[in-house]
CSV table of C-alpha atoms in Angstrom, one decimal:
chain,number,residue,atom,x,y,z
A,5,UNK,CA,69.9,107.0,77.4
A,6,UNK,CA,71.7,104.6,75.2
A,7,UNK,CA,74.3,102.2,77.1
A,8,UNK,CA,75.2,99.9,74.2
A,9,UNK,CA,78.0,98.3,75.2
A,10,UNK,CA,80.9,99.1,72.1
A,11,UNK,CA,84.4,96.5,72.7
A,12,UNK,CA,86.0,97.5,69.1
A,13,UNK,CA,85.7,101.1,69.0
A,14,UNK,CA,88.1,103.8,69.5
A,15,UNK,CA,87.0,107.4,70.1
A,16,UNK,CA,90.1,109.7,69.2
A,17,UNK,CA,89.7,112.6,71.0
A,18,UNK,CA,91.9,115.2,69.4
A,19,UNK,CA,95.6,116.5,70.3
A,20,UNK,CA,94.8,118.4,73.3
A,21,UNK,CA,93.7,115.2,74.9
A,22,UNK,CA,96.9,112.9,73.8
A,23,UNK,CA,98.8,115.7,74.6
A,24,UNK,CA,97.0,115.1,78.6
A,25,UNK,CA,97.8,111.5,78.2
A,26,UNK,CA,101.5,111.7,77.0
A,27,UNK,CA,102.2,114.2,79.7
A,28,UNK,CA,99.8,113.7,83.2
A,29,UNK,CA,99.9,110.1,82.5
A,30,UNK,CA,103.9,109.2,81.0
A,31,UNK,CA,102.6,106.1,79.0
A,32,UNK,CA,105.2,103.7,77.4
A,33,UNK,CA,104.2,101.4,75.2
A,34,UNK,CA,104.8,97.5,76.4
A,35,UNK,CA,103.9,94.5,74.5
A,36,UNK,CA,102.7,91.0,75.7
A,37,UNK,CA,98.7,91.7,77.1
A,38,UNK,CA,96.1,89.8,76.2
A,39,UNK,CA,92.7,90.5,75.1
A,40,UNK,CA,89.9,88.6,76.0
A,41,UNK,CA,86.8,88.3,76.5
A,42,UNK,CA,84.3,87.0,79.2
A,43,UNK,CA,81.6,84.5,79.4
A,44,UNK,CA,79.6,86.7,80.8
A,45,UNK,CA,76.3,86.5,83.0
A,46,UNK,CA,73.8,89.2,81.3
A,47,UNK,CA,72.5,91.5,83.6
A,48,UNK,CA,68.7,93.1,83.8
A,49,UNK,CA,67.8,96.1,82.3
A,50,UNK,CA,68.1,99.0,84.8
A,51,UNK,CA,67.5,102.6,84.0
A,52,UNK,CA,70.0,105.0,85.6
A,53,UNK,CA,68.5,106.9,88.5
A,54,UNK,CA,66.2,104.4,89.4
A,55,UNK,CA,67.3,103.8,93.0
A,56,UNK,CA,68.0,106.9,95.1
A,57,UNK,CA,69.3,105.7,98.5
A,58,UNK,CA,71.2,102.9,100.5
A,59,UNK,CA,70.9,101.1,103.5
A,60,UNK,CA,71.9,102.7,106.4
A,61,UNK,CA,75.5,104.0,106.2
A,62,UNK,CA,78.6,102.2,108.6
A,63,UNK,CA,81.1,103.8,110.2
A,64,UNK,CA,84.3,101.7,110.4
A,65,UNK,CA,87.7,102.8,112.4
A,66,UNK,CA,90.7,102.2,109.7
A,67,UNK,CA,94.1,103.4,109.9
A,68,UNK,CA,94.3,107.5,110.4
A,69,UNK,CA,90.1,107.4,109.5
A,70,UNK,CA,87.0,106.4,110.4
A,71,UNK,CA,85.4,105.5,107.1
A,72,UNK,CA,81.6,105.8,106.7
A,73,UNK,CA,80.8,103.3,103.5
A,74,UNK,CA,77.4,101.7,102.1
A,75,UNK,CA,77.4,97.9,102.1
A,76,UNK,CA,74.7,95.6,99.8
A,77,UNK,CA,74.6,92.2,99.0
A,78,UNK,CA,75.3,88.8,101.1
A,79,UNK,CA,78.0,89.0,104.0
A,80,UNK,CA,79.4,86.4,102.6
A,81,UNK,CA,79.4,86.9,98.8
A,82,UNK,CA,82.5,87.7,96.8
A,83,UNK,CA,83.8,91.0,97.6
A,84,UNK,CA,83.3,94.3,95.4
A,85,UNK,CA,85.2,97.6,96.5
A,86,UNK,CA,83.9,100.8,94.4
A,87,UNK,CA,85.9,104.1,94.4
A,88,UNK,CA,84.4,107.1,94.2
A,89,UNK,CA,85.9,110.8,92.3
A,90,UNK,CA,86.1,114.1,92.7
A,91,UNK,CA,83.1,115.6,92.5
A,92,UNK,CA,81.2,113.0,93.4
A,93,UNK,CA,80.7,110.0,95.9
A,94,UNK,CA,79.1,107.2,96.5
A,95,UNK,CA,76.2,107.8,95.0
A,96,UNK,CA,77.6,107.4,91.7
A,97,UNK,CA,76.7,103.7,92.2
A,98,UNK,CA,73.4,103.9,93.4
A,99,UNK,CA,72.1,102.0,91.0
A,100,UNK,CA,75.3,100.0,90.5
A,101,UNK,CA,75.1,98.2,94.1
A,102,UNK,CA,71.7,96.3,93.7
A,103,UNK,CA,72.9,95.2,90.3
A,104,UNK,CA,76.1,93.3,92.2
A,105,UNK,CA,74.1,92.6,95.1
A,106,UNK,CA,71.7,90.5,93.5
A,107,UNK,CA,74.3,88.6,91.4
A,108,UNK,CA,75.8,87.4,95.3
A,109,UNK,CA,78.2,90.1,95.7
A,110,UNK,CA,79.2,91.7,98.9
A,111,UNK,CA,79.3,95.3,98.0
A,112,UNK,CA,81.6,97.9,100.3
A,113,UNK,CA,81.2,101.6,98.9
A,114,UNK,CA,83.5,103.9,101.1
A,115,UNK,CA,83.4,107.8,101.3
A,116,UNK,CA,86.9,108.6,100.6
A,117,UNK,CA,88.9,110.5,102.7
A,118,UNK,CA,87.3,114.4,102.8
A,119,UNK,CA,83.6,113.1,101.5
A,120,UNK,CA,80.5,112.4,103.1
A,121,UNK,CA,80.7,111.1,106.7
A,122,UNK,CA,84.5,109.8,106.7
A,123,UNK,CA,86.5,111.4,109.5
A,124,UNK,CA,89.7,111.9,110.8
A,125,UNK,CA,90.7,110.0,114.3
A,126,UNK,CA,92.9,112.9,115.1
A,127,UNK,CA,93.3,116.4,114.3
A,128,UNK,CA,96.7,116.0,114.0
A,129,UNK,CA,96.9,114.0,110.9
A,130,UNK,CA,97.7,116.1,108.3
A,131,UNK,CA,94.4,116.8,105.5
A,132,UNK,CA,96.8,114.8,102.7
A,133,UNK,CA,95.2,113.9,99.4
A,134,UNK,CA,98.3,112.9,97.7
A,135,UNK,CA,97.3,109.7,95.1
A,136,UNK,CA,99.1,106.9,97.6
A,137,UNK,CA,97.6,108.0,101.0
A,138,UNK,CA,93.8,107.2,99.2
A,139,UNK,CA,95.1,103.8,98.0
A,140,UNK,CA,96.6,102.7,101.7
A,141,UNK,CA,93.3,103.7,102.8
A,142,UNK,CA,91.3,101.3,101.3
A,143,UNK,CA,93.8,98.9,102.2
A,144,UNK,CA,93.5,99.6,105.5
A,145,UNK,CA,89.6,99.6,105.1
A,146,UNK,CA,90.1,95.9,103.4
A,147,UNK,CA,92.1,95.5,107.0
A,148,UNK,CA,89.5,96.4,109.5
A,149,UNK,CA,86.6,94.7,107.6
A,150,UNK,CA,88.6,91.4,107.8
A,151,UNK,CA,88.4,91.4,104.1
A,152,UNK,CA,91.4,89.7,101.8
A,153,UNK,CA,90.9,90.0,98.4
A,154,UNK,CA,88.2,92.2,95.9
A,155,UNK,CA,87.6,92.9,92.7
A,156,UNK,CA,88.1,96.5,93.4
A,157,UNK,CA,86.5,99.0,90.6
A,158,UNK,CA,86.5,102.9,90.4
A,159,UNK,CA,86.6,106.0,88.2
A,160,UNK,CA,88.2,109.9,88.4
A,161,UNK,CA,90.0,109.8,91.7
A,162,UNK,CA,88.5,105.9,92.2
A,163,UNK,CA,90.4,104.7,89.6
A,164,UNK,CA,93.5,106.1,90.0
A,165,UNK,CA,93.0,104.6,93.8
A,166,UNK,CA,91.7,101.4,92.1
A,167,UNK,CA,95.1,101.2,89.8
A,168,UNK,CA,97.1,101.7,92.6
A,169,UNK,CA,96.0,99.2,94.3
A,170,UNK,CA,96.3,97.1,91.8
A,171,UNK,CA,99.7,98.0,91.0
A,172,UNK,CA,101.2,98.1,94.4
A,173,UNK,CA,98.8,95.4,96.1
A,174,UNK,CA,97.9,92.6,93.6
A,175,UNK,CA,97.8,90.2,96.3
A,176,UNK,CA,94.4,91.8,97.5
A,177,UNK,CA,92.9,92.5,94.0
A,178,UNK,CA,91.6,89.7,92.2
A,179,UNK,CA,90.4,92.0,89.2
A,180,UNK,CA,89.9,95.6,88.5
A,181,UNK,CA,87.9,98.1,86.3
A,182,UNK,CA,89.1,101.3,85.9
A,183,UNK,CA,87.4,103.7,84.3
A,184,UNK,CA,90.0,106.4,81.8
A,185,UNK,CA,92.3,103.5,82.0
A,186,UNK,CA,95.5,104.0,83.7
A,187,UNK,CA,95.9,107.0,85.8
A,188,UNK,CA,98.4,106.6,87.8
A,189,UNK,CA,100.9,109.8,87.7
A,190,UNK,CA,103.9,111.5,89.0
A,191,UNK,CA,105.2,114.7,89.9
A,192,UNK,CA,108.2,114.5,88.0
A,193,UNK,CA,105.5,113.9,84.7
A,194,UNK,CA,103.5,116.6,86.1
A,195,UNK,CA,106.1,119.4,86.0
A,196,UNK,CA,105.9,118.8,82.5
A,197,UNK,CA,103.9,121.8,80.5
A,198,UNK,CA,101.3,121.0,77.9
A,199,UNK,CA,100.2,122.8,75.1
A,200,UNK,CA,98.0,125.4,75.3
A,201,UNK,CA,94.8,124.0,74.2
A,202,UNK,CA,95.3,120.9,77.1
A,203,UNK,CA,96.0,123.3,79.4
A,204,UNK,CA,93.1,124.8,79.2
A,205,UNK,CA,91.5,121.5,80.0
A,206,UNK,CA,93.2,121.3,83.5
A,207,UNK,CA,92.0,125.0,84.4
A,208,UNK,CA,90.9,124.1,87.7
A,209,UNK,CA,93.8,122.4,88.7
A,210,UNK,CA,95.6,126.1,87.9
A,211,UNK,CA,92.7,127.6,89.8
A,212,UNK,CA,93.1,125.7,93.1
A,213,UNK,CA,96.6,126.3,93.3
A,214,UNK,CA,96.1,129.4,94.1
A,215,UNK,CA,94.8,131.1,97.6
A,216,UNK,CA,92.1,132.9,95.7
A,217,UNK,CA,91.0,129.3,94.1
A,218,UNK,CA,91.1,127.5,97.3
A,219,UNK,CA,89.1,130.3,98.8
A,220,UNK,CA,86.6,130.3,95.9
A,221,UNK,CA,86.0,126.3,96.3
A,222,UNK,CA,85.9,127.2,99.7
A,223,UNK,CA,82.7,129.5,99.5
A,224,UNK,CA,81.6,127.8,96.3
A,225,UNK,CA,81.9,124.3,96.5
A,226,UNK,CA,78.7,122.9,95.4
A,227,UNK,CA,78.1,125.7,92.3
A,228,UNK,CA,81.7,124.7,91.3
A,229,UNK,CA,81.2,120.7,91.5
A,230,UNK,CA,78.1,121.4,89.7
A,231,UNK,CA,79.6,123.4,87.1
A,232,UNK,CA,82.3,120.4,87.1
A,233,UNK,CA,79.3,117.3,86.6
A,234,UNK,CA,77.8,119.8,83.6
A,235,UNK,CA,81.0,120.3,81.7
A,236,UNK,CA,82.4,116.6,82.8
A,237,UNK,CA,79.4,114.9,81.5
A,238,UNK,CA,77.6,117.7,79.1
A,239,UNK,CA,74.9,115.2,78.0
A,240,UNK,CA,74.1,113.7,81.4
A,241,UNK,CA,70.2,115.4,82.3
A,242,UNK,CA,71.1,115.1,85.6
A,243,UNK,CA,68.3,116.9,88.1
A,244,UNK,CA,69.2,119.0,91.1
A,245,UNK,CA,67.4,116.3,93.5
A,246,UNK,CA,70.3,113.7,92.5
A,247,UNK,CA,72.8,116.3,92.7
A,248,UNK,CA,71.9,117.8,95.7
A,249,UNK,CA,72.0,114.6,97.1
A,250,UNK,CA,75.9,113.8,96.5
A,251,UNK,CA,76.8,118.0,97.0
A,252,UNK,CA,75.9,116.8,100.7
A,253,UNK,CA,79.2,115.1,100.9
A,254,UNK,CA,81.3,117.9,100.2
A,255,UNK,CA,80.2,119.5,103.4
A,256,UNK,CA,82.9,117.1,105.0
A,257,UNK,CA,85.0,119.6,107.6
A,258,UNK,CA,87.9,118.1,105.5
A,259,UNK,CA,86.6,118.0,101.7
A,260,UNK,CA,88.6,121.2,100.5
A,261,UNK,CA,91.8,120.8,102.1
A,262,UNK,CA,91.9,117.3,101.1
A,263,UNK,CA,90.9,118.7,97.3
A,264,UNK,CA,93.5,121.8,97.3
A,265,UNK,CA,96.1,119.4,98.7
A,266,UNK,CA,95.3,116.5,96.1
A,267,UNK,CA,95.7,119.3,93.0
A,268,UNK,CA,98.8,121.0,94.7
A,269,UNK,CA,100.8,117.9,95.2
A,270,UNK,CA,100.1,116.6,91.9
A,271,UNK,CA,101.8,120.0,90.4
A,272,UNK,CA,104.7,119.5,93.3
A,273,UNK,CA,103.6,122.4,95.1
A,274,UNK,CA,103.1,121.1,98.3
A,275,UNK,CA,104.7,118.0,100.1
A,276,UNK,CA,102.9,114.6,101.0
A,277,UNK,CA,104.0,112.9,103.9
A,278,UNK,CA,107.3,111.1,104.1
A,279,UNK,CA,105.7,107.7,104.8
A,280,UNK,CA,104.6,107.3,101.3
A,281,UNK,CA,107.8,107.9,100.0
A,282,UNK,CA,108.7,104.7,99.1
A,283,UNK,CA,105.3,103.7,97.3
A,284,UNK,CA,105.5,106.7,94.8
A,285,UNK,CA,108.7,105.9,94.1
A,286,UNK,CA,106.9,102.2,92.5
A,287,UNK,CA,104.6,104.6,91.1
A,288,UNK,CA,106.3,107.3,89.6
A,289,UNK,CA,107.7,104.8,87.4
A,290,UNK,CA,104.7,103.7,85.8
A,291,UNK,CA,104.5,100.2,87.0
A,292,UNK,CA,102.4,97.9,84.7
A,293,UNK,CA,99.1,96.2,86.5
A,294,UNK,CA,99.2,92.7,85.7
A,295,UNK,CA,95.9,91.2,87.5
A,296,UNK,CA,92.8,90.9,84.9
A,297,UNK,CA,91.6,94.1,83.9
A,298,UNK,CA,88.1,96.0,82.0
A,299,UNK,CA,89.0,99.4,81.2
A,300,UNK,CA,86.3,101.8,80.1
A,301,UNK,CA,85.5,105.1,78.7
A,302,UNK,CA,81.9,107.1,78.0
A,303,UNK,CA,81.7,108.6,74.2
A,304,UNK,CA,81.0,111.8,75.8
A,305,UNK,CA,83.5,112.1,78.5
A,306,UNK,CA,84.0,115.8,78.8
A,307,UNK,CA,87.1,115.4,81.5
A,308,UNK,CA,90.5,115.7,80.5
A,309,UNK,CA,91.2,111.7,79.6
A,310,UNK,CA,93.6,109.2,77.9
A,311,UNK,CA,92.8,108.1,74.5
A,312,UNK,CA,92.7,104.0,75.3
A,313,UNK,CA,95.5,103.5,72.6
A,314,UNK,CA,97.4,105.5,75.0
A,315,UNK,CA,97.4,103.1,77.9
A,316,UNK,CA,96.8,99.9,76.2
A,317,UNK,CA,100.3,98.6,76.6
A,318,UNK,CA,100.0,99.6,80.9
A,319,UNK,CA,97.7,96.4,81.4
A,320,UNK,CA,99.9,93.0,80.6
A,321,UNK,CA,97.5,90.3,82.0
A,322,UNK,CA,93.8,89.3,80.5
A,323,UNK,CA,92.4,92.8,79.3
A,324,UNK,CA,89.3,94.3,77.4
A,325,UNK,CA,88.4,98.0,76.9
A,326,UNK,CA,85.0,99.2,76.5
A,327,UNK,CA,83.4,102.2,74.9
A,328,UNK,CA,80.1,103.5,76.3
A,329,UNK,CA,77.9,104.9,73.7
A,330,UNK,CA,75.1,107.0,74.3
A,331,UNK,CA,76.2,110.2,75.5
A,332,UNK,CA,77.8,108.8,78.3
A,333,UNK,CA,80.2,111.5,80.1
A,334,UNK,CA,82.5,111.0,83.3
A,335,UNK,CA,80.4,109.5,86.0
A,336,UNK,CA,80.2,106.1,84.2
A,337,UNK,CA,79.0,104.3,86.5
A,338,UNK,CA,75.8,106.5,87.8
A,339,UNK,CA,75.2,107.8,84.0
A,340,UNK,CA,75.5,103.9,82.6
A,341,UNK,CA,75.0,101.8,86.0
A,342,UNK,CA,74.3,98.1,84.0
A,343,UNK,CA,77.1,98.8,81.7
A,344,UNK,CA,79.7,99.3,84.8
A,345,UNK,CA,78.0,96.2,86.9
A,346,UNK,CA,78.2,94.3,83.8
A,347,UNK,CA,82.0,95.1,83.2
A,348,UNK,CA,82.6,94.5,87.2
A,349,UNK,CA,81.1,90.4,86.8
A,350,UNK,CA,82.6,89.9,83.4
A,351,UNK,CA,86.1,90.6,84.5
A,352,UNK,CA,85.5,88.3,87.7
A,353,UNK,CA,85.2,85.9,85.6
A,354,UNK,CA,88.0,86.2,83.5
């Protein structure tokens, strides 16, 4: 499979999908970024799915959660935080992590809240997947593992968390690259309709805010995340040992309540909690991400996704997009794995 990296050119992916972008993501246009580009150190060839496993998992207590997260590289390289999506986890950068590793970075790969081996400390914290309880997570992880600054990188879920972050916490991101750009949203966007033929893109959001859908992810979670990886990435020859392998991580007691909850409160059907009041207010308003940014996007994303022209103007510090060719769908970083490590040193070096 093709990864050529591609920095001039623009996929346009039809109205439906502008139509997603104007509405789930409320984009302005602002002037003043700059483009540039890296001196960059070339990394090795690497085939995707070449590496199937990780060191031995870590559990770490942080905030309301005991994280469980993958770590490679030196203890005391620079740091690299990658985010995870929905359906997925960290196995998306399987292959990614030895790539970073071996060019000195410390690597931290967390299960996010709901995946894999990530707990709860109590069962009284309520199973909240609203977009700013993920980000003060990872900040919180960043806390307990003494860490102060990362180049923090993600995708789906990931990088939304990743451009929050970056938005709300630039003091602890020295870079960032975000895969679809700039996804940060609001429920105020949100209540928004979309044509038709978007909304048709979004069906599973529609699905899961019902009772029968959250009872149907419920009893079919792995057949629907599978279904998800085949439509999100509909040229990615994935095989049912590397899927079987991340579908293990949706057996997390907490994985579909934190799903349902995640869809609901984006449609402003359910409430979050009243301690993250005050950072979606900063982010209902679309704040711009000034720290040096790579934003990417696979020519065969089959995900409901921003055209980059969309989101251009959200980025006002150094900036570059890239455009996988190849076939590349949604998981970017596990269907293209040198393409994403490469983006992750170049912009560290901006």
């Amino acid at each position: 499979m093709s990864e050529e990296i591609n920095h001039t050119r623009r996929r346009f992916f039809g109205m439906a999908a502008i139509a997603v972008a104007a509405a789930e993501f409320g984009l302005p246009a602002i002037a003043g970024a700059q483009e540039t580009k890296a001196s960059t150190l070339t990394l090795p060839v690497v085939k995707a799915g070449t590496h199937t496993s990780f060191d031995a998992l870590k559990q770490i207590k942080a905030g309301v959660l005991n994280v469980g997260y993958a770590e490679a590289g030196p203890a005391n390289g620079p740091v690299v935080l990658l985010l995870h999506g929905w359906p997925y986890d960290i196995y998306s950068f399987v292959d990614v992590a030895p790539l970073l590793a071996d060019a000195g970075y410390r690597v931290i790969i967390p299960y996010l809240r709901g995946y894999g081996t990530t707990r709860f400390l109590s069962k009284d914290t309520p199973r909240n997947g609203q977009q700013a309880a993920l980000a003060v997570d990872m900040i919180a992880l960043l806390d307990a593992l003494k860490i102060e600054k990362v180049v923090v990188a993600g995708y789906d879920w990931g990088g939304r968390t990743a451009d929050i972050m970056a938005a709300l916490w630039p003091e602890r991101c020295k870079a960032l690259v975000s895969v679809s750009g700039y996804l940060i949203g609001s429920q105020e966007v949100n209540r928004k309709p979309l044509p038709p033929k978007a909304e048709l893109a979004w069906w599973y959001q529609f699905y899961f805010a019902t009772e029968r859908g959250r009872l149907g992810y419920q009893e079919n979670r792995h057949d629907f995340a599978k279904l998800i990886w085949q439509t999100a990435s509909p040229q990615w020859a994935f095989d049912y040992t590397t899927f079987d392998r991340s579908a293990a991580a949706f057996d997390n007691p907490d994985h579909v309540d934190i799903v349902i909850h995640n869809y609901r409160w984006r449609l402003g059907l359910v409430e979050g909690e009243a301690k993250f009041d005050a950072y979606e207010k900063k982010l209902a308003v679309g704040p711009v991400i000034s720290i040096p940014t790579i934003t990417m996007e696979g020519d065969a994303n089959g995900a409901p996704h921003p055209e980059p022209s969309a989101y251009r103007g959200k980025f006002s510090g150094k900036y570059e997009h890239r455009t996988i060719t190849g076939g590349i769908g949604h998981n970017l970083p596990q269907e293209a794995p040198q393409a994403f490590a490469q983006a992750v040193i170049d912009v560290d070096r901006f």
